[in-house]
Structure formats: structure tokens, C-alpha cells
Amino acid sequence: MKNQIEAIIIEALQDLNDDIESESLENPNKDTKIFGEDGALDSLALVSLISDLEEGIHDHFDKDVTLADEKAMSQRRSPFGSVETLTEYIEILING
Amino acid sequence: MDKTVKNEIMLITGTRKGIGKYLAEYYLDKGVTVIGCSRGESSIDNDKYRHFILDVSDEKAVISMVRDVKKEFGRIDVLLNNAGAASMNHILLTPYKTIKETTETNYFGTFLFLREVSKVMLKKKYGRIVNFASIATPLKWEGEAAYAASKAAVENLTKIAAKEVAEYGITVNALGSTPVWTDMINRVPKEKLDGILSQQAIKRLGEMKDVSHLCDFLIDEESNFITGQVIFLGGVS
């Protein structure tokens, strides 16, 4: 499941990068920083990514999850910090 | 199709009766595809109408409905966040259950639909959202604490959401109606209603067409520079 989630995130980041053209998102991998310190996305792009991911998760796992989180916009503790932390976060949501 | 409605896919909450039902039929007549919802069965029979049965404060149900609409229609151009519940009582006699349910329907429901539909709209970089405020808020009607406070929350939500989604081409405004002859108003005693109308600049009950006229204006494509506004009918401010 982890690999599938990671693939969904990476695909969503690549799609998003068609719009925002960030160098750090050209070849995203599990260590890619998404949001916060050194993150590739600003809060506007993050909202767009969340929307794509929720749809991707629904299509792959037939699960309705909301990625809204109290810590989403936190610079330090956001689950959107990197592809790796986001993968873990989504896995918890799907299994919850 | 009417020039004011190039918007083709519209979601309206609370369409079983009252203003919501009127607006659904009004826009269906203009050729718009309307997706509605309420806690009960649909009361609208039209090929371009789709109905969902749900409680607007049920997060899972709202997410699922908006996802289904996106799958079927590909986009949502307009959201009329109309679903509302009235409550009239003295604060000292108001049960917690009443204030909780009023807030859930009027504020939480509005919030959930705004959040979920915005996610669909941002992909198209276009959207028109109209929330439903009430003149009970600026006029501070006695006996309406639960209702007026929930609508005050809707006003603030409207103004902040307008800032947060402006970048995506989405406008968010609120329409503050005066009393209009609906089931909600039937329960208000005549003396109280006369007292209410005396506080308006134009002292009459609203008509459904007053509401749709303002809606037309707020959702017009040309209204792309108008957002974060709460507009009241009847000359209330």
C-alpha cells in the first residue's frame, strides 16, 4: 500500500509541476520536500495538491479521506513536509 | 440560455422546499443543470435535476456527494449554500440541542459544502459561491440568538473564504434575505413580523424574485471583481 500511496503523491506532484514549474519537483522521490522549510509548494499550491490527492486516493482505494489537518499549515510539524511523511499520514488515514 | 447564467452546473443545498426549491426551479427553467440535496426525498421533477438525500452537516455524506457530482458532471460552476434551519426562542429557554443543531445546519453545513466544492472549482480556476446570511444578524432580533449567531458565523466565513480562494478565480459572497413567505415565516406571529419589517428601509416581506435577482447578480460571470460581500435585501445594513 505504501508504494501505491507514494506513487499517487509523486504523480500528483508531477501534474502540479506542469503549472508551477518548480525545479525541485522535476523528479520527485520520497525525500522531496513538499511544504514548510525548503518545501516546493506555497499554501495555494498545497491546497491544489490536497484536492488531487483526495481524488487519487478515492480512485485507487475507493476511500473518501479528507486530508484536512490541524497541523497542515505548520512549518515544522505538517504531515505535508515531505513525500515520505505524507505517505505515512495518508496510510494512517486510509487504515483508520 | 439567459446571458446572466452561462454557469451550467449548479449545486444548491436545501432544495426540498422554500427558497432553495424556488431557486432550483428558477435555474432549471433557464436550462441550468441543478444538483440539489435535502434530508428528504426530492420534490422537484425535472430531467436536468439530480437529488441527493443527506444531512448537510454530515461530513462523509457531503464529501461523497460532491465527489459523485464531480464524477458525473466534471465540474461545478456555482454553489448556492442555501440549506438552513430556523430557531426562535428566548436564550434562557433554548436547549443545548437546539443551538447545536442550528449551528450544525447553518454554519457547519455551509462550511463543508464551501470546502468540498471549492476543491472542485479550483481545478477550473472558476467558481461562484453564494452563502445565505440573514438580516436577523445585523438587526439583532430578540428570540433569534441561535439562528442569528450561526448566520453571523456564515458572514465571517464568507469574508475569509473570499480571500483564501480568490487566487483560484472563485468568488464568495453572501446574500442576506429579509423574511420571505416560506414555512419558516409561517411560524412568526403577525405583531413580531410587523416589528421586524419596521426595521427595514423598505418595509415589506421579500419575494422569491428579490432573492433570485440578487443571486443572478452575484453568480454572473461579469461579477468577477465582487467577492467577500454580504448584501442584504430590504435596505438593511
XYZ file of C-alpha atoms in Angstrom:
333
model
C 0.000 0.000 0.000
C 2.833 2.358 0.898
C 4.280 2.137 -2.603
C 0.912 2.838 -4.185
C 0.356 5.889 -1.981
C 3.835 7.175 -2.776
C 3.158 6.709 -6.483
C -0.093 8.690 -6.194
C 1.719 11.535 -4.425
C 4.546 11.607 -6.956
C 2.136 11.608 -9.872
C 0.118 14.441 -8.298
C 3.298 16.452 -7.713
C 4.384 15.961 -11.330
C 0.965 17.075 -12.585
C 1.068 20.094 -10.328
C 4.547 20.956 -11.547
C 3.202 21.422 -15.054
C 1.641 24.586 -13.608
C 4.158 25.795 -11.098
C 7.397 24.673 -12.795
C 9.498 24.185 -9.682
C 12.972 22.742 -10.193
C 12.752 20.678 -7.033
C 9.654 18.905 -8.347
C 11.123 17.798 -11.653
C 11.953 14.328 -10.328
C 10.098 13.905 -7.059
C 11.040 10.995 -4.777
C 10.340 10.019 -1.177
C 12.733 12.643 0.158
C 11.257 15.525 -1.821
C 10.225 18.381 0.460
C 6.662 19.428 -0.225
C 5.684 22.115 2.259
C 7.342 24.086 5.045
C 11.091 24.622 5.314
C 12.652 24.148 1.834
C 9.271 22.931 0.586
C 8.471 23.244 -3.096
C 4.871 24.378 -2.603
C 3.298 27.516 -1.206
C -0.048 27.253 0.574
C -2.027 27.852 -2.629
C -0.304 25.013 -4.443
C -0.684 22.811 -1.354
C -4.466 23.225 -1.451
C -4.461 22.177 -5.080
C -2.295 19.136 -4.302
C -4.626 18.084 -1.477
C -7.563 18.134 -3.836
C -5.708 15.960 -6.381
C -4.573 13.511 -3.729
C -8.035 13.055 -2.243
C -9.304 12.197 -5.697
C -6.378 9.869 -6.418
C -6.886 8.043 -3.119
C -10.568 7.620 -3.864
C -9.862 6.248 -7.338
C -7.205 3.779 -6.154
C -8.567 2.672 -2.793
C -12.251 3.590 -3.024
C -11.882 5.518 0.235
C -13.117 9.034 0.968
C -10.469 10.699 3.081
C -10.091 14.349 3.979
C -6.511 15.472 4.172
C -7.511 18.497 6.233
C -5.347 18.537 9.329
C -4.795 20.972 12.180
C -1.058 20.827 11.502
C -1.308 21.090 7.699
C -0.052 24.661 7.599
C 2.539 24.184 10.344
C 6.043 24.912 9.077
C 7.601 22.267 11.309
C 5.084 19.535 12.018
C 2.999 19.471 8.865
C 2.329 15.966 7.544
C 2.912 17.586 4.169
C 6.575 18.149 4.955
C 7.895 15.536 2.536
C 6.672 12.751 0.279
C 7.678 10.285 2.997
C 5.763 11.959 5.843
C 2.753 12.461 3.618
C 2.780 8.792 2.598
C 2.740 7.762 6.251
C -0.024 10.217 7.039
C -2.237 9.027 4.202
C -1.659 5.382 5.125
C -2.918 6.104 8.646
C -5.990 7.881 7.274
C -6.841 5.042 4.899
C -6.462 2.398 7.583
C -8.291 4.497 10.169
C -29.823 30.497 -22.390
C -30.110 33.713 -20.421
C -26.942 35.821 -20.511
C -26.838 36.016 -16.731
C -26.479 32.254 -16.498
C -23.667 30.916 -18.584
C -22.952 28.901 -15.498
C -24.113 25.422 -16.399
C -23.612 23.146 -13.427
C -25.078 24.406 -10.175
C -25.244 22.821 -6.741
C -27.953 24.103 -4.381
C -28.356 22.840 -0.822
C -31.739 22.582 0.863
C -33.893 22.207 -2.249
C -36.902 20.364 -0.866
C -38.857 23.495 -0.012
C -38.776 27.272 0.417
C -36.153 29.477 -1.203
C -33.945 26.507 -2.158
C -36.724 24.825 -4.097
C -37.662 28.089 -5.776
C -34.058 28.762 -6.832
C -33.642 25.218 -8.150
C -36.758 25.561 -10.312
C -35.804 29.103 -11.356
C -32.404 27.998 -12.675
C -33.757 24.756 -14.162
C -36.139 26.944 -16.184
C -33.089 28.776 -17.522
C -31.564 25.498 -18.730
C -29.057 25.071 -15.921
C -28.274 21.577 -14.599
C -29.102 21.662 -10.909
C -27.900 19.223 -8.288
C -29.794 19.576 -5.042
C -29.959 17.968 -1.654
C -32.107 17.788 1.423
C -32.826 15.436 4.298
C -35.861 14.101 2.479
C -36.919 12.906 -0.928
C -36.850 15.295 -3.860
C -39.890 17.443 -4.538
C -38.630 18.532 -7.983
C -39.387 16.657 -11.177
C -37.079 17.729 -14.000
C -34.673 15.832 -16.275
C -31.881 18.278 -15.511
C -32.279 17.883 -11.763
C -30.345 15.399 -9.594
C -31.203 14.944 -5.944
C -29.151 13.663 -3.027
C -30.606 12.815 0.364
C -28.283 13.884 3.150
C -27.764 15.981 6.231
C -25.546 18.936 5.223
C -23.571 18.659 8.466
C -22.640 15.005 7.778
C -19.047 15.384 6.575
C -18.772 11.957 4.956
C -22.058 12.359 3.106
C -21.084 15.802 1.804
C -17.676 14.579 0.584
C -19.286 11.623 -1.133
C -21.981 13.765 -2.788
C -19.519 16.328 -4.144
C -17.287 13.531 -5.433
C -20.221 11.893 -7.212
C -21.205 15.232 -8.776
C -17.656 15.811 -9.971
C -17.525 12.333 -11.485
C -20.819 12.748 -13.305
C -20.569 16.368 -14.450
C -16.841 17.084 -14.390
C -17.192 20.433 -12.700
C -19.337 22.684 -10.503
C -19.705 26.302 -11.620
C -21.988 27.613 -8.899
C -22.727 26.709 -5.289
C -25.793 28.199 -3.596
C -25.268 27.329 0.065
C -28.899 27.734 0.983
C -29.764 24.961 3.466
C -30.785 26.479 6.756
C -32.665 25.799 9.961
C -34.563 28.407 11.947
C -34.946 28.582 15.665
C -36.953 31.046 17.725
C -36.717 31.061 21.482
C -35.526 33.090 24.449
C -31.898 32.304 25.267
C -32.839 31.165 28.756
C -35.282 28.680 27.311
C -33.092 27.397 24.492
C -31.951 23.775 24.898
C -28.343 22.976 24.009
C -29.651 20.528 21.410
C -31.353 23.399 19.549
C -28.311 25.652 19.357
C -26.165 22.666 18.373
C -28.475 21.621 15.543
C -28.967 25.193 14.302
C -25.206 25.724 14.190
C -24.616 22.358 12.533
C -27.016 23.028 9.694
C -26.419 26.742 9.149
C -22.708 27.023 9.787
C -21.094 23.574 9.620
C -23.152 22.650 6.558
C -22.194 25.865 4.792
C -18.546 25.321 5.706
C -18.438 21.721 4.476
C -20.009 22.465 1.106
C -17.821 25.528 0.644
C -14.693 23.485 1.389
C -15.531 20.499 -0.782
C -16.978 22.405 -3.754
C -14.047 24.854 -3.757
C -11.723 21.888 -4.313
C -13.661 21.063 -7.477
C -13.870 24.683 -8.633
C -10.183 25.439 -8.206
C -9.293 22.955 -10.921
C -11.212 25.048 -13.447
C -9.992 28.335 -11.960
C -13.604 29.450 -11.856
C -16.445 29.382 -9.373
C -19.276 31.355 -7.850
C -20.281 30.646 -4.269
C -23.240 32.319 -2.611
C -23.778 31.706 1.092
C -27.012 32.568 2.828
C -26.843 35.138 5.614
C -29.861 36.738 7.252
C -30.957 40.203 8.330
C -31.504 38.624 11.771
C -27.757 39.172 12.287
C -27.434 42.958 11.726
C -30.877 43.651 13.250
C -30.095 41.544 16.349
C -33.575 40.080 16.563
C -34.626 39.089 20.077
C -35.511 35.416 20.238
C -33.187 34.561 17.380
C -29.863 34.229 19.193
C -29.101 30.711 17.935
C -30.110 31.496 14.361
C -28.568 34.992 14.116
C -25.278 33.859 15.654
C -24.999 30.943 13.220
C -25.628 33.345 10.342
C -23.034 35.770 11.773
C -20.582 32.898 11.508
C -21.589 32.448 7.868
C -20.835 36.144 7.211
C -17.344 35.870 8.626
C -16.707 32.613 6.825
C -17.750 34.307 3.585
C -15.303 37.175 4.021
C -12.350 34.983 4.920
C -13.082 32.324 2.286
C -13.265 35.089 -0.326
C -9.636 35.963 0.445
C -8.448 32.361 0.565
C -9.909 31.238 -2.768
C -9.655 34.446 -4.804
C -6.452 33.182 -6.434
C -8.421 30.332 -7.970
C -10.973 32.550 -9.714
C -13.637 31.714 -7.142
C -15.821 34.459 -5.670
C -17.622 34.002 -2.348
C -20.438 36.327 -1.364
C -23.411 36.155 0.949
C -26.998 37.060 0.361
C -28.898 38.340 3.394
C -32.574 37.897 2.843
C -35.413 39.607 4.654
C -38.284 37.345 5.646
C -39.834 35.780 2.555
C -43.111 33.862 2.728
C -41.920 30.330 3.433
C -42.559 27.642 6.031
C -40.060 29.342 8.320
C -42.024 32.597 8.373
C -45.403 30.918 8.861
C -44.499 30.346 12.481
C -43.734 34.018 13.273
C -46.612 35.906 14.988
C -48.007 38.864 12.991
C -47.050 41.528 15.594
C -43.472 40.279 15.609
C -43.334 40.275 11.830
C -44.639 43.873 11.691
C -41.937 44.851 14.188
C -39.295 43.209 12.026
C -40.443 44.875 8.819
C -40.449 48.298 10.515
C -36.646 48.000 10.875
C -36.105 47.673 7.129
C -35.684 50.698 4.850
C -38.272 49.114 2.544
C -40.985 47.778 4.828
C -42.353 44.729 3.111
C -41.765 40.994 3.045
C -39.303 39.848 0.435
C -40.447 37.994 -2.635
C -38.714 34.987 -4.133
C -37.792 37.006 -7.201
C -35.933 39.518 -4.972
C -33.705 36.642 -3.904
C -33.143 35.239 -7.399
C -32.393 38.714 -8.755
C -29.558 39.173 -6.272
C -28.363 35.615 -6.932
C -28.241 36.335 -10.659
C -26.030 39.319 -9.995
C -23.646 37.533 -7.635
C -23.128 34.499 -9.880
C -22.832 36.443 -13.134
C -19.509 35.786 -14.849
C -19.069 39.543 -15.093
C -19.189 39.769 -11.278
C -15.600 38.522 -11.128
C -14.418 41.568 -9.153
C -17.083 41.251 -6.466
C -16.211 38.971 -3.570
C -16.373 38.852 0.215
C -19.548 40.919 0.236
C -22.632 40.418 2.356
C -25.573 42.055 0.620
C -28.875 42.483 2.450
C -32.256 42.891 0.870
C -34.773 45.483 2.028
C -32.282 48.237 2.778
C -30.896 46.568 5.917
C -27.262 47.255 6.755
